[in-house]
């Protein structure tokens, strides 16, 4: 289903003309875009922002401090709304509510089928409110509205229905132990789950976290990302409308180092689920260990290879590689951000990848046919000199003992970070084939950028850029390719483009990653487990695998007297 929708997005992007973008001349190897028609005069969204407070114990409330923070429209840098800013005290209130709802409330005590009914009703409400939710998502994040409404919202309600279906199918085992014992296992909800989500897919991350936790009977404190707090508040309100008892899901908007830190170190939280950067993943894992040793699942960064083999149909490979990298403005943990192309088709591939990038329609994400909106950013646009950007070498990111200090050093606004990596690509000797510049002079738009002649030791081949920057590398033989593709601290995903079954099978087993997509990419069906090897994370989300994150296994051993059989 998701696969079909994603491929329909692919064809949609293929079919869309770039009429909203006035393509510029190509000067030397670097193309330039004229931007006025693309990014000026942003469309005013047709909805009001109704929910900006914290959601604690079933009520929308102000933060204890009374503080708020602005959330911005990445198209302009203008403030959309001021949102209550939760910190440690609010996390404490939310955890108390979740604790009480778990220890004394109806949610873990109702039948599994009753829980599934709430989730099914929630999915129906998500479908009913698609327009409103998709508008908030695009406004706050900058992703194309067509993507929010036609691809993401259907995926979100599908995930909720998938886990609604699981609620009454969580079985224990009868275990054939030695001795006169009847041994059974009971799967119990783990308790209060703390969930910290990022800004790149705010509602999808909400659904991936909340769906399995609720199906298992857990209660939740969820901290949304400070860049995109709006959609989670509306979704949580709809979940209450669907019949969720108060205190079962609490949503605290706020910053990582205050609210996020308080949640991951809280002594009354039984489990933590985190999606975001590997650097912050280290911090939350440490906080969890240093507090009550709560188990942690981590879905972190990636530098996923997309491999174009020598037998590939180059046109199709270019299109899929383009989609694998540029989808969602390149802001995907599993972006195919190292495009490996066999030497026999390399030159042709570069030329066509450039043509495709130049055709990409960039502009106001509320306009029809737009493939790429602005990058997310949590600050209004400041003077952006590329030279202001300071990059940290990968060794420091990998081995830095104080990840907080590392985070303080980089300019963490996405927009500047991406331009900084582009600069580093040029300086390290990669060939800038197209793009490389900011688009327009308002908001956070960046030209679709393609680098050729990228080498493994360049930062752009090692670090997660999280932007519309494609790095293309050349390879010769399979052994060398496997070694190079695995030569990264990440291991989230890989794409393989080939018609040769043996090549596909060899790569599938050799690549040290959590997902291999063969002749497809970004297929995110609710039933498919997703997660990373190495520094891309721990544990799996989605699918049946995710349920175990929210369950404890209790063994019950009963002595048998005169059993008829063993
Ligand atoms: P981040 O990992 O710092 O933020 C993700 C979430 O963690 C947010 O809700 C944030 O408030 C929270 N957080 C931050 N510091 C925390 C702390 N000390 N304790 C607890 N929670 C904390 O990522 P950020 O700064 O938004 O983006 C930086 C880079 O991270 C991106 O450029 C990208 O490379 C990567 N990233 C990866 C994502 C993925 O899907 N795996 C999603 C978002 C970012
Ligand atoms: Mg925003």
Coordinates of C-alpha atoms and ligand atoms in Angstrom, one line a residue:
X1 CA 0.0 0.0 0.0
X2 CA 2.7 2.4 1.1
X3 CA 4.8 1.2 -1.7
X4 CA 2.1 2.0 -4.2
X5 CA 1.6 5.4 -2.7
X6 CA 5.3 6.2 -2.7
X7 CA 5.6 5.0 -6.3
X8 CA 2.6 7.1 -7.2
X9 CA 4.5 10.0 -5.6
X10 CA 7.4 9.1 -7.8
X11 CA 5.3 9.2 -10.9
X12 CA 3.6 12.4 -9.7
X13 CA 7.0 14.0 -9.4
X14 CA 8.0 12.7 -12.8
X15 CA 4.9 14.0 -14.4
X16 CA 4.9 17.4 -12.8
X17 CA 6.3 20.2 -14.9
X18 CA 8.8 22.6 -13.3
X19 CA 6.7 25.5 -14.5
X20 CA 6.6 27.0 -11.0
X21 CA 10.3 27.2 -11.0
X22 CA 12.0 29.4 -13.6
X23 CA 15.0 27.3 -14.5
X24 CA 18.1 29.4 -14.9
X25 CA 20.9 29.2 -17.2
X26 CA 23.7 26.7 -16.9
X27 CA 27.0 28.5 -16.5
X28 CA 30.0 26.3 -16.6
X29 CA 29.2 23.2 -14.6
X30 CA 27.1 25.0 -12.1
X31 CA 23.4 25.8 -12.8
X32 CA 21.6 28.6 -11.2
X33 CA 18.0 29.1 -10.5
X34 CA 16.0 32.2 -10.7
X35 CA 13.6 32.1 -7.9
X36 CA 11.1 34.9 -7.8
X37 CA 8.1 32.9 -9.0
X38 CA 9.0 29.8 -7.0
X39 CA 9.3 31.1 -3.5
X40 CA 7.8 34.5 -3.3
X41 CA 4.2 35.3 -2.3
X42 CA 3.6 32.3 -0.1
X43 CA 0.1 30.9 -0.1
X44 CA -1.7 31.6 3.2
X45 CA -2.9 28.3 4.8
X46 CA -6.6 28.2 5.2
X47 CA -6.7 26.8 8.8
X48 CA -6.4 28.3 12.3
X49 CA -3.9 26.9 14.7
X50 CA -6.2 25.7 17.5
X51 CA -3.9 23.8 19.9
X52 CA -0.7 25.3 21.2
X53 CA -0.7 24.3 24.9
X54 CA 0.7 21.2 26.5
X55 CA -1.6 18.2 26.7
X56 CA -1.4 16.8 30.2
X57 CA -3.9 14.4 31.8
X58 CA -6.4 14.9 29.0
X59 CA -6.4 18.8 29.3
X60 CA -4.7 21.5 27.3
X61 CA -2.7 23.5 29.9
X62 CA -0.1 26.2 30.0
X63 CA 3.4 25.3 30.9
X64 CA 4.2 25.6 34.6
X65 CA 6.6 28.5 33.9
X66 CA 4.1 30.2 31.6
X67 CA 6.8 30.3 28.9
X68 CA 6.1 29.9 25.2
X69 CA 8.4 29.5 22.2
X70 CA 7.7 30.4 18.6
X71 CA 7.4 27.8 15.8
X72 CA 8.3 29.1 12.4
X73 CA 7.1 28.8 8.8
X74 CA 10.2 27.6 6.9
X75 CA 8.9 29.3 3.7
X76 CA 9.4 32.7 5.3
X77 CA 11.0 32.4 8.7
X78 CA 7.8 34.0 10.1
X79 CA 6.3 32.9 13.3
X80 CA 3.2 30.6 12.9
X81 CA 2.3 30.4 16.6
X82 CA 3.7 30.6 20.1
X83 CA 3.6 27.2 21.7
X84 CA 3.7 26.4 25.5
X85 CA 7.2 25.5 26.4
X86 CA 7.4 22.5 28.6
X87 CA 10.5 21.8 30.8
X88 CA 11.4 19.6 33.7
X89 CA 8.4 20.6 35.8
X90 CA 5.9 19.9 33.0
X91 CA 7.6 16.6 32.2
X92 CA 7.2 15.7 35.9
X93 CA 3.5 16.6 35.7
X94 CA 3.0 14.6 32.5
X95 CA 4.9 11.6 33.9
X96 CA 2.7 11.7 37.1
X97 CA -0.4 11.7 34.9
X98 CA 0.9 8.8 32.8
X99 CA 2.0 6.9 35.9
X100 CA -1.4 7.2 37.5
X101 CA -3.1 6.2 34.2
X102 CA -1.0 3.2 34.1
X103 CA -1.0 2.1 37.7
X104 CA -4.6 2.9 38.4
X105 CA -6.4 3.9 35.3
X106 CA -8.6 1.9 32.9
X107 CA -6.3 1.7 29.9
X108 CA -4.2 -1.3 30.8
X109 CA -7.2 -2.9 32.4
X110 CA -9.7 -2.7 29.6
X111 CA -9.8 -5.6 27.2
X112 CA -7.3 -5.6 24.3
X113 CA -10.3 -5.4 21.9
X114 CA -11.5 -2.3 23.6
X115 CA -8.1 -0.7 23.2
X116 CA -8.1 -1.7 19.5
X117 CA -11.5 0.0 19.0
X118 CA -10.1 3.3 20.3
X119 CA -7.2 3.0 17.8
X120 CA -9.5 2.2 14.9
X121 CA -11.7 5.2 15.8
X122 CA -8.6 7.3 15.9
X123 CA -7.5 6.1 12.5
X124 CA -10.9 7.1 11.1
X125 CA -10.6 10.6 12.6
X126 CA -7.1 10.9 11.1
X127 CA -8.7 10.2 7.7
X128 CA -11.5 12.7 8.4
X129 CA -9.1 15.4 9.4
X130 CA -6.5 14.8 6.7
X131 CA -6.6 18.3 5.2
X132 CA -6.2 20.0 8.6
X133 CA -3.4 17.7 9.7
X134 CA -1.6 17.8 6.4
X135 CA -1.8 21.6 6.3
X136 CA -0.3 21.9 9.8
X137 CA 2.5 19.5 8.8
X138 CA 3.4 21.4 5.7
X139 CA 3.2 24.8 7.4
X140 CA 5.4 23.8 10.3
X141 CA 7.9 21.6 8.4
X142 CA 7.9 22.9 4.8
X143 CA 7.3 19.5 3.1
X144 CA 5.1 19.5 0.0
X145 CA 1.4 19.5 0.9
X146 CA 0.7 16.8 -1.7
X147 CA 3.2 14.6 0.1
X148 CA 1.6 15.4 3.5
X149 CA -1.9 14.8 2.4
X150 CA -1.6 12.0 -0.2
X151 CA 1.3 10.0 1.0
X152 CA 1.9 10.7 4.7
X153 CA -1.6 10.9 6.2
X154 CA -2.7 7.7 4.6
X155 CA 0.5 6.0 5.9
X156 CA -0.2 7.3 9.4
X157 CA -3.8 6.0 9.7
X158 CA -2.6 2.7 8.2
X159 CA 0.0 2.4 10.9
X160 CA -2.6 3.1 13.6
X161 CA -4.9 0.5 12.1
X162 CA -2.0 -2.0 11.8
X163 CA -1.4 -1.7 15.6
X164 CA -5.1 -1.6 16.4
X165 CA -5.2 -5.0 14.7
X166 CA -2.3 -6.2 16.9
X167 CA -3.8 -5.1 20.3
X168 CA -5.8 -8.4 20.8
X169 CA -3.2 -10.6 19.2
X170 CA -0.4 -10.3 21.6
X171 CA 0.1 -13.9 22.8
X172 CA 2.3 -15.5 25.4
X173 CA 3.7 -19.0 25.1
X174 CA 3.3 -22.3 26.8
X175 CA 6.8 -23.5 27.5
X176 CA 7.8 -27.2 27.7
X177 CA 10.2 -26.9 30.6
X178 CA 11.9 -29.8 32.3
X179 CA 10.1 -31.1 35.4
X180 CA 6.6 -31.2 36.7
X181 CA 5.8 -27.6 35.9
X182 CA 3.2 -25.8 33.9
X183 CA 5.2 -22.9 32.4
X184 CA 3.6 -20.0 30.6
X185 CA 4.7 -16.5 29.6
X186 CA 2.5 -13.4 29.9
X187 CA 3.3 -10.3 27.8
X188 CA 2.6 -7.3 30.0
X189 CA 2.7 -3.7 29.0
X190 CA 6.0 -2.2 30.0
X191 CA 4.5 0.8 31.7
X192 CA 5.0 4.5 31.1
X193 CA 6.8 5.1 27.8
X194 CA 8.8 8.3 27.2
X195 CA 8.9 9.1 23.5
X196 CA 11.1 11.8 21.8
X197 CA 10.5 12.5 18.2
X198 CA 12.1 14.6 15.5
X199 CA 10.8 17.2 13.0
X200 CA 11.4 15.5 9.6
X201 CA 8.2 13.4 9.7
X202 CA 6.4 14.7 12.8
X203 CA 3.1 12.8 12.4
X204 CA 4.6 9.6 11.0
X205 CA 7.0 9.5 14.0
X206 CA 4.0 10.2 16.3
X207 CA 2.2 7.2 14.8
X208 CA 5.2 4.9 14.8
X209 CA 5.7 5.6 18.5
X210 CA 2.1 5.9 19.8
X211 CA 0.5 3.1 17.8
X212 CA 2.5 0.1 19.2
X213 CA 2.7 1.6 22.8
X214 CA -1.0 2.0 23.0
X215 CA -1.8 -1.3 21.4
X216 CA 0.3 -3.0 24.2
X217 CA -1.5 -1.1 26.9
X218 CA 1.2 1.4 27.9
X219 CA 0.8 5.0 28.8
X220 CA 2.9 7.7 27.2
X221 CA 4.7 11.1 27.6
X222 CA 5.7 12.2 24.1
X223 CA 8.0 15.2 23.5
X224 CA 7.6 16.6 20.0
X225 CA 10.4 18.4 18.2
X226 CA 10.7 22.1 18.9
X227 CA 10.7 22.9 15.1
X228 CA 7.4 21.1 14.5
X229 CA 5.2 21.0 17.6
X230 CA 1.8 21.6 16.0
X231 CA 0.5 18.4 14.4
X232 CA 1.1 16.2 17.4
X233 CA -1.2 18.4 19.5
X234 CA -4.0 18.1 17.0
X235 CA -3.5 14.3 16.6
X236 CA -3.4 13.8 20.3
X237 CA -6.7 15.8 20.6
X238 CA -8.3 13.5 18.0
X239 CA -7.1 10.4 20.0
X240 CA -9.0 11.7 23.0
X241 CA -12.0 12.3 20.8
X242 CA -11.7 8.6 19.8
X243 CA -12.1 7.6 23.5
X244 CA -8.6 7.6 24.9
X245 CA -8.8 8.0 28.7
X246 CA -7.1 11.0 30.3
X247 CA -3.5 10.6 31.2
X248 CA -2.8 7.8 28.7
X249 CA -1.1 10.1 26.2
X250 CA 0.5 13.3 27.3
X251 CA 2.2 15.6 24.8
X252 CA 4.8 18.1 26.0
X253 CA 6.2 20.6 23.4
X254 CA 9.7 21.9 24.3
X255 CA 13.4 21.7 23.8
X256 CA 15.7 18.8 23.9
X257 CA 18.1 19.9 26.6
X258 CA 15.3 20.8 29.0
X259 CA 12.1 18.8 28.4
X260 CA 13.9 16.0 26.4
X261 CA 16.6 15.6 29.1
X262 CA 14.0 15.5 31.9
X263 CA 12.1 12.8 30.1
X264 CA 15.0 10.6 29.4
X265 CA 16.4 10.8 32.9
X266 CA 13.0 10.5 34.7
X267 CA 12.9 7.8 37.4
X268 CA 9.3 7.0 36.8
X269 CA 9.5 6.4 33.1
X270 CA 9.8 2.7 32.3
X271 CA 10.9 2.8 28.7
X272 CA 12.4 5.4 26.3
X273 CA 12.0 5.5 22.5
X274 CA 14.0 8.1 20.6
X275 CA 14.3 9.1 17.0
X276 CA 16.9 11.8 16.0
X277 CA 20.6 12.3 15.6
X278 CA 23.2 9.8 16.7
X279 CA 24.8 12.5 18.9
X280 CA 21.6 13.1 20.8
X281 CA 21.0 9.3 20.8
X282 CA 24.2 8.9 22.8
X283 CA 23.0 11.5 25.3
X284 CA 19.6 10.0 25.9
X285 CA 21.1 6.5 26.2
X286 CA 23.5 7.8 28.9
X287 CA 20.6 9.6 30.7
X288 CA 18.6 6.5 30.7
X289 CA 21.5 4.5 32.1
X290 CA 22.4 7.1 34.7
X291 CA 18.8 7.3 36.0
X292 CA 16.8 4.1 36.3
X293 CA 18.3 1.9 33.5
X294 CA 15.2 2.1 31.5
X295 CA 15.5 0.2 28.2
X296 CA 16.0 2.5 25.2
X297 CA 15.2 2.0 21.5
X298 CA 17.1 4.4 19.2
X299 CA 16.3 5.2 15.5
X300 CA 19.2 7.4 14.5
X301 CA 21.0 8.8 11.5
X302 CA 22.3 7.1 8.3
X303 CA 24.5 7.4 5.3
X304 CA 22.8 4.9 3.2
X305 CA 24.4 3.6 -0.1
X306 CA 22.2 3.5 -3.2
X307 CA 24.0 1.1 -5.6
X308 CA 23.6 1.3 -9.3
X309 CA 25.0 -1.8 -10.9
X310 CA 26.4 -2.2 -14.4
X311 CA 23.3 -3.9 -15.8
X312 CA 21.1 -1.0 -14.7
X313 CA 18.6 0.8 -16.9
X314 CA 20.3 4.2 -16.4
X315 CA 17.2 6.3 -16.8
X316 CA 15.3 4.3 -14.2
X317 CA 18.3 4.2 -11.9
X318 CA 18.7 8.0 -12.1
X319 CA 15.0 8.5 -11.2
X320 CA 15.1 6.2 -8.2
X321 CA 18.4 7.5 -6.9
X322 CA 17.0 11.0 -7.2
X323 CA 13.9 10.0 -5.2
X324 CA 16.0 8.1 -2.6
X325 CA 18.0 11.2 -1.9
X326 CA 15.8 14.2 -2.5
X327 CA 12.5 13.0 -1.1
X328 CA 11.4 15.2 1.9
X329 CA 14.1 17.8 1.0
X330 CA 16.7 15.2 1.7
X331 CA 15.7 15.2 5.4
X332 CA 15.3 11.4 5.8
X333 CA 17.3 9.3 8.1
X334 CA 17.4 6.6 5.4
X335 CA 18.2 9.0 2.5
X336 CA 20.2 7.2 -0.2
X337 CA 23.0 9.8 0.4
X338 CA 25.9 7.9 -1.1
X339 CA 25.0 7.1 -4.7
X340 CA 27.5 4.4 -5.9
X341 CA 27.5 4.0 -9.7
X342 CA 29.4 1.4 -11.7
X343 CA 32.1 2.9 -13.8
X344 CA 30.6 1.6 -17.0
X345 CA 27.5 3.8 -16.7
X346 CA 29.0 6.5 -14.5
X347 CA 29.4 9.4 -17.0
X348 CA 25.9 8.9 -18.4
X349 CA 24.5 8.7 -14.9
X350 CA 26.1 12.0 -13.8
X351 CA 24.7 13.8 -16.9
X352 CA 21.2 12.4 -16.3
X353 CA 21.3 13.0 -12.6
X354 CA 22.2 16.6 -13.3
X355 CA 19.3 17.0 -15.7
X356 CA 16.9 15.4 -13.3
X357 CA 18.1 17.7 -10.4
X358 CA 17.6 20.7 -12.6
X359 CA 14.1 19.6 -13.4
X360 CA 13.1 19.3 -9.7
X361 CA 10.3 21.7 -9.0
X362 CA 11.3 23.7 -5.9
X363 CA 8.9 26.2 -4.4
X364 CA 6.1 27.0 -2.0
X365 CA 5.1 23.5 -0.7
X366 CA 1.4 24.5 -0.7
X367 CA 1.5 24.9 -4.5
X368 CA 0.4 21.9 -6.6
X369 CA 3.2 20.0 -8.4
X370 CA 6.0 21.1 -6.1
X371 CA 8.5 18.4 -5.3
X372 CA 10.7 20.3 -2.9
X373 CA 9.9 22.9 -0.3
X374 CA 12.2 24.7 2.1
X375 CA 14.5 23.0 4.7
X376 CA 13.1 23.0 8.2
X377 CA 14.7 25.5 10.5
X378 CA 14.0 26.6 14.0
X379 CA 15.3 30.1 13.7
X380 CA 14.3 33.0 11.5
X381 CA 16.7 33.5 8.7
X382 CA 19.9 35.2 9.9
X383 CA 22.6 36.5 7.8
X384 CA 23.8 33.4 6.1
X385 CA 27.4 33.6 5.0
X386 CA 28.5 30.1 4.1
X387 CA 31.8 30.9 5.8
X388 CA 30.0 31.2 9.1
X389 CA 29.5 27.5 9.1
X390 CA 31.9 25.4 11.2
X391 CA 31.9 21.7 10.5
X392 CA 33.1 19.1 12.9
X393 CA 35.2 16.4 11.4
X394 CA 33.6 13.0 11.5
X395 CA 36.1 11.5 14.0
X396 CA 34.9 14.0 16.6
X397 CA 31.3 13.2 16.0
X398 CA 32.2 9.5 16.3
X399 CA 34.4 9.6 19.3
X400 CA 33.4 12.9 21.0
X401 CA 33.0 12.2 24.7
X402 CA 30.8 15.1 25.4
X403 CA 28.1 15.1 22.7
X404 CA 26.4 18.1 24.2
X405 CA 29.6 20.2 23.7
X406 CA 29.7 18.9 20.1
X407 CA 26.1 20.0 19.6
X408 CA 26.9 23.4 21.0
X409 CA 29.7 23.8 18.5
X410 CA 27.9 23.2 15.3
X411 CA 25.3 25.6 14.0
X412 CA 22.5 23.3 14.3
X413 CA 20.1 25.1 12.0
X414 CA 19.5 22.7 9.1
X415 CA 19.8 25.4 6.5
X416 CA 23.2 26.6 7.5
X417 CA 24.4 23.1 8.2
X418 CA 23.6 22.0 4.6
X419 CA 25.2 25.0 3.0
X420 CA 28.2 24.3 5.2
X421 CA 28.5 20.7 3.9
X422 CA 28.1 21.9 0.3
X423 CA 31.0 24.3 0.9
X424 CA 33.0 21.4 2.4
X425 CA 32.3 19.3 -0.7
X426 CA 33.7 21.9 -3.0
X427 CA 36.7 22.5 -0.8
X428 CA 37.5 18.9 -0.5
X429 CA 37.7 18.5 -4.3
X430 CA 34.4 17.0 -5.3
X431 CA 32.9 18.3 -8.5
X432 CA 29.8 20.4 -8.0
X433 CA 27.7 19.3 -11.0
X434 CA 24.6 21.4 -10.3
X435 CA 23.0 23.5 -7.5
X436 CA 25.0 24.5 -4.4
X437 CA 23.3 27.7 -3.5
X438 CA 20.4 29.1 -1.5
X439 CA 17.3 29.6 -3.6
X440 CA 15.6 33.0 -3.3
X441 CA 16.2 35.4 -0.4
X442 CA 13.4 34.4 1.9
X443 CA 12.9 31.2 3.9
X444 CA 15.2 28.2 3.7
X445 CA 15.2 26.9 0.2
X446 CA 18.2 25.2 -1.2
X447 CA 18.9 24.3 -4.8
X448 CA 18.9 20.6 -5.6
X449 CA 22.6 19.8 -5.5
X450 CA 24.7 17.1 -7.1
X451 CA 28.3 16.3 -6.5
X452 CA 30.4 13.9 -8.7
X453 CA 33.8 12.4 -8.1
X454 CA 33.1 12.1 -4.4
X455 CA 35.6 10.1 -2.4
X456 CA 35.0 8.1 0.8
X457 CA 37.2 10.3 3.0
X458 CA 35.2 13.5 2.2
X459 CA 32.8 14.7 4.9
X460 CA 30.0 14.8 2.3
X461 CA 30.5 11.0 1.9
X462 CA 30.6 10.3 5.7
X463 CA 28.3 12.7 7.5
X464 CA 24.5 12.9 7.4
X465 CA 23.9 16.1 5.5
X466 CA 20.1 15.8 5.8
X467 CA 19.5 18.1 2.8
X468 CA 19.1 18.0 -1.0
X469 CA 22.7 17.1 -1.7
X470 CA 23.5 14.0 -3.8
X471 CA 27.0 12.6 -3.6
X472 CA 27.9 10.3 -6.4
X473 CA 30.8 7.8 -6.2
X474 CA 32.3 5.5 -8.8
X475 CA 32.9 1.8 -8.3
X476 CA 34.6 -1.0 -10.3
X477 CA 34.0 -4.4 -8.7
X478 CA 31.8 -6.0 -6.1
X479 CA 34.3 -6.7 -3.4
X480 CA 35.6 -3.2 -3.4
X481 CA 32.0 -1.9 -3.5
X482 CA 31.0 -3.9 -0.5
X483 CA 34.0 -2.8 1.5
X484 CA 33.4 0.8 0.7
X485 CA 29.6 0.7 1.2
X486 CA 30.1 -0.7 4.7
X487 CA 32.9 1.7 5.5
X488 CA 30.7 4.0 7.6
X489 CA 29.7 4.4 11.2
X490 CA 26.0 4.1 10.1
X491 CA 24.0 1.1 9.0
X492 CA 20.4 2.1 8.4
X493 CA 19.4 1.2 4.9
X494 CA 20.7 0.5 1.4
X495 CA 19.3 0.6 -2.1
X496 CA 20.4 -1.8 -4.9
X497 CA 19.5 -1.3 -8.5
X498 CA 20.1 -4.4 -10.6
X499 CA 18.3 -7.1 -12.6
X500 CA 20.9 -9.7 -11.7
X501 CA 19.6 -12.0 -9.0
X502 CA 23.0 -13.1 -7.8
X503 CA 24.3 -9.6 -7.5
X504 CA 21.2 -8.6 -5.5
X505 CA 21.5 -11.7 -3.2
X506 CA 25.2 -11.0 -2.6
X507 CA 24.6 -7.4 -1.7
X508 CA 21.6 -8.2 0.5
X509 CA 23.7 -10.3 2.7
X510 CA 26.9 -8.4 2.6
X511 CA 25.5 -4.9 3.5
X512 CA 25.5 -4.2 7.2
X513 CA 22.2 -2.3 7.3
X514 CA 18.7 -2.7 8.7
X515 CA 16.8 -2.5 5.4
X516 CA 17.8 -3.4 1.8
X517 CA 15.5 -2.1 -0.9
X518 CA 16.0 -3.8 -4.2
X519 CA 14.8 -1.9 -7.3
X520 CA 12.7 0.3 -5.0
X521 CA 13.3 2.7 -2.2
X522 CA 11.5 4.1 0.9
X523 CA 8.9 1.4 1.0
X524 CA 7.5 2.0 4.5
X525 CA 4.6 -0.4 4.9
X526 CA 3.4 -0.6 8.5
X527 CA 4.3 -4.3 8.7
X528 CA 8.0 -3.9 7.7
X529 CA 10.5 -3.6 10.6
X530 CA 12.7 -0.5 10.4
X531 CA 15.9 0.2 12.3
X532 CA 19.6 0.4 12.1
X533 CA 22.9 -1.5 12.6
X534 CA 25.9 0.2 14.1
X535 CA 25.4 3.9 15.0
X536 CA 22.1 4.0 13.2
X537 CA 20.4 2.7 16.3
X538 CA 19.1 -0.1 18.5
X539 CA 15.9 -2.0 18.1
X540 CA 13.2 -1.9 15.4
X541 CA 10.1 0.1 14.8
X542 CA 7.0 -0.9 12.9
X543 CA 5.9 -4.4 12.2
X544 CA 5.5 -7.1 14.8
X545 CA 9.1 -6.5 16.0
X546 CA 8.1 -3.1 17.5
X547 CA 5.6 -4.7 20.0
X548 CA 8.4 -6.2 22.1
X549 CA 9.7 -2.7 22.8
X550 CA 6.6 -2.0 24.8
X551 CA 6.2 -5.4 26.5
X552 CA 7.7 -7.1 29.5
X553 CA 7.7 -10.9 29.4
X554 CA 6.7 -12.5 32.7
X555 CA 7.3 -16.3 33.2
X556 CA 4.8 -18.0 35.4
X557 CA 5.8 -21.4 36.7
X558 CA 3.2 -23.6 38.4
X559 CA 4.1 -26.9 40.1
X560 CA 2.0 -29.7 38.7
X561 CA 0.6 -32.5 40.8
X562 CA -0.1 -35.8 39.0
X563 CA 0.0 -34.4 35.5
X564 CA -1.6 -36.6 32.8
X565 CA 1.2 -35.8 30.5
X566 CA 4.3 -33.7 30.4
Ligands
LIG1 P1 18.2 16.0 17.6 O1 18.6 14.5 17.6 O2 19.0 16.8 18.5 O3 16.6 16.1 17.9 C1 15.7 15.1 17.8 C2 14.8 15.2 19.1 O4 15.6 15.0 20.2 C3 14.1 16.5 19.3 O5 12.8 16.3 19.8 C4 15.0 17.2 20.3 O6 14.3 18.2 21.0 C5 15.4 16.1 21.1 N1 16.6 16.4 21.9 C6 17.7 17.2 21.6 N2 18.6 17.2 22.6 C7 18.2 16.3 23.5 C8 18.7 15.9 24.8 N3 19.8 16.4 25.3 N4 17.9 15.0 25.5 C9 16.8 14.6 25.1 N5 16.2 14.9 23.9 C10 16.9 15.8 23.1 O7 18.4 16.4 16.1 P2 18.3 17.9 15.4 O8 19.1 18.8 16.2 O9 16.9 18.3 15.3 O10 18.9 17.6 14.0 C11 20.3 17.5 13.9 C12 20.6 16.3 12.9 O11 20.1 15.1 13.4 C13 20.0 16.5 11.6 O12 20.7 17.3 10.8 C14 20.1 15.1 11.1 O13 21.3 14.8 10.6 C15 19.8 14.3 12.4 N6 18.4 13.9 12.5 C16 18.0 12.6 12.3 C17 16.7 12.2 12.3 C18 16.3 10.8 12.0 O14 15.2 10.6 11.5 N7 17.1 9.8 12.4 C19 15.7 13.2 12.6 C20 16.1 14.5 12.9 C21 17.5 14.8 12.8
LIG2 MG1 8.2 25.1 12.2

